[in-house]
Short mmCIF file of C-alpha atoms in Angstrom, two decimals:
data_model
loop_
_atom_site.label_atom_id
_atom_site.label_comp_id
_atom_site.label_asym_id
_atom_site.label_seq_id
_atom_site.Cartn_x
_atom_site.Cartn_y
_atom_site.Cartn_z
CA ASN A 1 96.23 121.68 95.36
CA ALA A 2 93.22 119.77 93.91
CA GLY A 3 94.60 116.13 94.42
CA VAL A 4 92.39 113.95 92.34
CA THR A 5 89.41 115.40 90.39
CA GLN A 6 86.62 113.41 88.59
CA THR A 7 84.17 114.69 86.16
CA PRO A 8 81.24 114.37 85.86
CA LYS A 9 80.04 113.81 89.42
CA PHE A 10 76.72 112.46 88.25
CA ARG A 11 75.29 111.00 85.01
CA VAL A 12 72.22 108.99 83.73
CA LEU A 13 72.68 107.04 80.69
CA LYS A 14 70.24 104.91 78.64
CA THR A 15 71.24 101.38 77.91
CA GLY A 16 73.49 101.14 74.89
CA GLN A 17 74.84 104.85 75.22
CA SER A 18 78.70 105.40 75.50
CA MET A 19 80.51 107.82 77.77
CA THR A 20 83.75 108.84 79.20
CA LEU A 21 84.73 109.44 82.71
CA LEU A 22 87.61 111.65 83.30
CA CYS A 23 90.23 111.64 86.10
CA ALA A 24 92.90 114.20 86.52
CA GLN A 25 95.60 114.12 89.27
CA ASP A 26 98.08 117.05 90.12
CA MET A 27 100.44 115.15 92.29
CA ASN A 28 102.78 113.74 89.61
CA HIS A 29 101.76 110.11 90.45
CA GLU A 30 102.79 107.18 88.28
CA TYR A 31 100.15 104.95 89.18
CA MET A 32 96.43 105.57 88.53
CA TYR A 33 93.46 103.32 89.24
CA TRP A 34 89.67 103.10 88.36
CA TYR A 35 87.46 101.23 90.76
CA ARG A 36 83.78 100.71 90.94
CA GLN A 37 81.88 100.49 94.35
CA ASP A 38 78.82 98.51 94.51
CA PRO A 39 76.80 97.91 97.86
CA GLY A 40 78.13 95.12 99.96
CA MET A 41 81.07 94.48 97.53
CA GLY A 42 83.68 96.99 98.55
CA LEU A 43 85.79 98.48 95.84
CA ARG A 44 86.77 96.33 92.73
CA LEU A 45 89.53 97.33 90.49
CA ILE A 46 88.46 97.86 86.90
CA HIS A 47 91.67 98.90 85.07
CA TYR A 48 94.86 100.54 86.19
CA SER A 49 97.90 102.24 84.71
CA VAL A 50 101.52 102.09 85.84
CA GLY A 51 102.56 105.14 83.88
CA GLU A 52 101.93 107.33 80.82
CA GLY A 53 101.08 105.29 77.77
CA THR A 54 100.34 102.11 79.80
CA THR A 55 97.07 100.41 80.88
CA ALA A 56 96.26 96.99 82.35
CA LYS A 57 93.24 95.10 83.34
CA GLY A 58 92.03 94.69 86.86
CA GLU A 59 89.36 92.47 88.41
CA VAL A 60 86.34 93.54 86.44
CA PRO A 61 87.44 94.97 83.12
CA ASP A 62 84.67 93.88 80.79
CA GLY A 63 82.64 96.45 79.14
CA TYR A 64 85.25 99.22 80.00
CA ASN A 65 88.29 100.76 78.17
CA VAL A 66 90.81 103.12 79.40
CA SER A 67 93.51 105.44 78.26
CA ARG A 68 96.46 107.31 79.74
CA LEU A 69 97.72 109.58 77.00
CA LYS A 70 99.00 112.08 79.62
CA LYS A 71 100.42 111.28 83.06
CA GLN A 72 98.02 113.36 84.82
CA ASN A 73 94.89 112.10 83.12
CA PHE A 74 93.32 108.57 83.17
CA LEU A 75 90.04 108.15 81.11
CA LEU A 76 87.53 105.38 81.65
CA GLY A 77 85.18 104.61 78.70
CA LEU A 78 81.91 102.71 78.81
CA GLU A 79 81.43 101.54 75.01
CA SER A 80 77.86 100.38 75.22
CA ALA A 81 76.36 101.07 78.73
CA ALA A 82 74.47 98.17 80.49
CA PRO A 83 72.22 98.35 83.77
CA SER A 84 74.92 96.26 85.31
CA GLN A 85 77.30 99.15 85.11
CA THR A 86 75.14 101.25 87.37
CA SER A 87 77.61 102.08 90.13
CA VAL A 88 79.82 104.67 91.72
CA TYR A 89 83.11 104.93 90.05
CA PHE A 90 86.29 105.99 91.74
CA CYS A 91 89.70 107.11 90.40
CA ALA A 92 92.84 106.96 92.60
CA SER A 93 96.39 107.67 92.11
CA SER A 94 99.57 106.56 93.88
CA SER A 95 103.29 106.64 94.03
CA GLY A 96 105.86 104.17 95.30
CA ILE A 97 106.82 100.58 94.36
CA ARG A 98 104.03 99.02 92.38
CA GLY A 99 101.83 101.77 93.76
CA LEU A 100 101.13 99.47 96.67
CA ASP A 101 103.37 100.80 99.43
CA GLN A 102 102.17 104.33 99.50
CA PRO A 103 98.56 105.66 100.14
CA GLN A 104 96.19 105.81 97.34
CA HIS A 105 94.55 109.22 96.77
CA PHE A 106 90.90 109.04 95.68
CA GLY A 107 88.67 111.38 93.93
CA ASP A 108 85.10 111.96 95.06
CA GLY A 109 83.41 109.63 92.76
CA THR A 110 81.06 109.64 89.67
CA ARG A 111 77.71 108.37 90.30
CA LEU A 112 76.42 106.58 87.21
CA SER A 113 73.00 105.26 86.61
CA ILE A 114 72.14 103.14 83.46
CA LEU A 115 68.50 102.94 82.68
CA SER B 1 88.15 87.92 95.11
CA GLN B 2 87.79 89.66 98.50
CA GLN B 3 90.88 89.69 100.61
CA GLY B 4 90.26 91.73 103.53
CA GLU B 5 86.91 91.27 105.47
CA GLU B 6 86.00 93.68 108.18
CA ASP B 7 84.27 92.80 111.53
CA PRO B 8 81.60 94.08 112.53
CA GLN B 9 79.77 95.26 109.52
CA ALA B 10 78.11 97.97 111.44
CA LEU B 11 78.96 99.50 114.82
CA SER B 12 76.94 102.19 116.60
CA ILE B 13 78.59 103.86 119.71
CA GLN B 14 78.12 106.99 121.82
CA GLU B 15 80.49 109.94 121.51
CA GLY B 16 83.52 109.58 123.69
CA GLU B 17 83.43 105.80 123.49
CA ASN B 18 86.20 103.83 121.87
CA ALA B 19 85.53 102.13 118.29
CA THR B 20 87.38 98.83 117.50
CA MET B 21 87.19 97.32 114.05
CA ASN B 22 88.84 94.21 112.76
CA CYS B 23 90.06 93.00 109.55
CA SER B 24 90.99 89.55 108.43
CA TYR B 25 92.98 88.63 105.13
CA LYS B 26 93.84 85.38 103.41
CA THR B 27 97.31 85.54 101.89
CA SER B 28 100.72 87.01 102.86
CA ILE B 29 101.06 90.76 102.51
CA ASN B 30 103.68 93.42 102.53
CA ASN B 31 101.62 96.04 104.04
CA LEU B 32 97.98 96.77 105.18
CA GLN B 33 96.14 100.08 104.82
CA TRP B 34 93.16 101.49 106.50
CA TYR B 35 90.83 104.03 104.73
CA ARG B 36 87.88 106.10 105.84
CA GLN B 37 84.95 107.01 103.61
CA ASN B 38 82.49 109.65 104.39
CA SER B 39 79.09 109.48 102.88
CA GLY B 40 79.08 110.58 99.40
CA ARG B 41 82.84 111.07 99.26
CA GLY B 42 85.97 109.24 98.13
CA LEU B 43 88.22 107.20 100.48
CA VAL B 44 90.78 108.84 102.58
CA HIS B 45 93.97 107.14 103.62
CA LEU B 46 94.43 106.78 107.54
CA ILE B 47 97.33 104.56 108.21
CA LEU B 48 99.70 102.12 106.52
CA ILE B 49 101.32 99.35 108.50
CA ARG B 50 104.09 97.18 107.10
CA SER B 51 104.25 93.46 107.64
CA ASN B 52 107.26 93.86 109.92
CA GLU B 53 105.35 96.22 112.19
CA ARG B 54 103.12 95.24 115.01
CA GLU B 55 101.47 98.50 115.97
CA LYS B 56 101.19 102.07 114.75
CA HIS B 57 99.52 105.20 116.00
CA SER B 58 98.31 108.31 114.37
CA GLY B 59 96.54 110.82 116.70
CA ARG B 60 93.47 109.03 118.01
CA LEU B 61 94.10 106.00 115.76
CA ARG B 62 95.82 102.89 116.80
CA VAL B 63 96.35 100.02 114.38
CA THR B 64 97.66 96.57 115.21
CA LEU B 65 98.75 93.85 112.82
CA ASP B 66 99.14 90.19 113.55
CA THR B 67 100.48 88.46 110.47
CA SER B 68 100.50 85.04 112.15
CA LYS B 69 96.65 85.35 112.42
CA LYS B 70 96.43 87.33 109.32
CA SER B 71 94.43 89.99 111.01
CA SER B 72 94.39 93.76 111.90
CA SER B 73 92.54 95.97 114.09
CA LEU B 74 91.77 99.77 113.92
CA LEU B 75 91.11 101.52 117.46
CA ILE B 76 89.44 104.92 117.44
CA THR B 77 89.80 106.43 120.94
CA ALA B 78 87.56 109.06 122.37
CA SER B 79 85.34 108.92 119.19
CA ARG B 80 83.50 112.09 117.81
CA ALA B 81 80.24 112.40 115.80
CA ALA B 82 82.72 113.41 112.81
CA ASP B 83 84.20 109.96 112.96
CA THR B 84 80.81 108.53 111.52
CA ALA B 85 82.05 107.03 108.31
CA SER B 86 82.79 103.54 106.69
CA TYR B 87 86.26 102.09 107.36
CA PHE B 88 88.07 99.86 104.93
CA CYS B 89 91.12 97.72 105.21
CA ALA B 90 93.18 97.14 102.13
CA THR B 91 96.02 94.76 101.47
CA ASP B 92 98.52 94.32 98.66
CA ASP B 93 98.11 91.40 96.39
CA LEU B 94 101.49 89.93 97.32
CA GLY B 95 102.28 87.42 94.62
CA GLY B 96 99.34 88.39 92.54
CA ALA B 97 99.75 89.26 88.88
CA THR B 98 98.41 92.82 89.14
CA ASN B 99 99.48 95.87 91.01
CA LYS B 100 96.32 96.16 93.14
CA LEU B 101 94.99 96.65 96.62
CA ILE B 102 92.30 94.41 97.68
CA PHE B 103 89.71 96.27 99.74
CA GLY B 104 87.36 94.64 102.22
CA THR B 105 83.65 95.38 102.31
CA GLY B 106 83.98 97.90 105.23
CA THR B 107 82.69 98.70 108.70
CA LEU B 108 80.15 101.32 108.94
CA LEU B 109 80.63 103.29 112.18
CA ALA B 110 77.95 105.54 113.54
CA VAL B 111 78.88 107.73 116.50
CA GLN B 112 75.83 109.23 118.35
CA PRO B 113 76.45 112.60 119.81
#
């Protein structure tokens, strides 16, 4: 039972490059989330999904796109990477009403550096 | 915007002592959750307490919730070196437009052996 798996674990990009972060969950959860974690700022929600084929913007969506083509996968794309996107990215999944009355299960993160 | 704010930002104690962390929030909530994050890892859920509950226990963890003061506390009893981690509270965005938890900035707990 893997839970939430994120790939890759580390990545270094040059400004302007693009990449996709993959999140996979094996708990049949409806809700999936992408967060970024920066020092002193806690976790901030980038985008989220309430089910297969749906996505919605979170608190800091600019510069990112997401897709949820399959229930178990949630992809986060950086179209043109900028140094301000250097961060640790976490994916999470949850069940329950609006995904807020049950625990969220987190992956171990992707550490992304933009040079 | 940050909803939950933990206090203190950092806490250092000796093994065997109790550790208390506090969380304050701004708006009405349905529930409040506490998470632990070990260095280099993802967050792990500890406890969820609903707005109609005042206290909840799980092993060495005790969480209280005071909705009138918009605050919660996490008590870890008989701490161990393995409890060294960052601890975050998270609240649901009741009345907000998005399905999201709002996380605080965390308390960094160091338990000295």
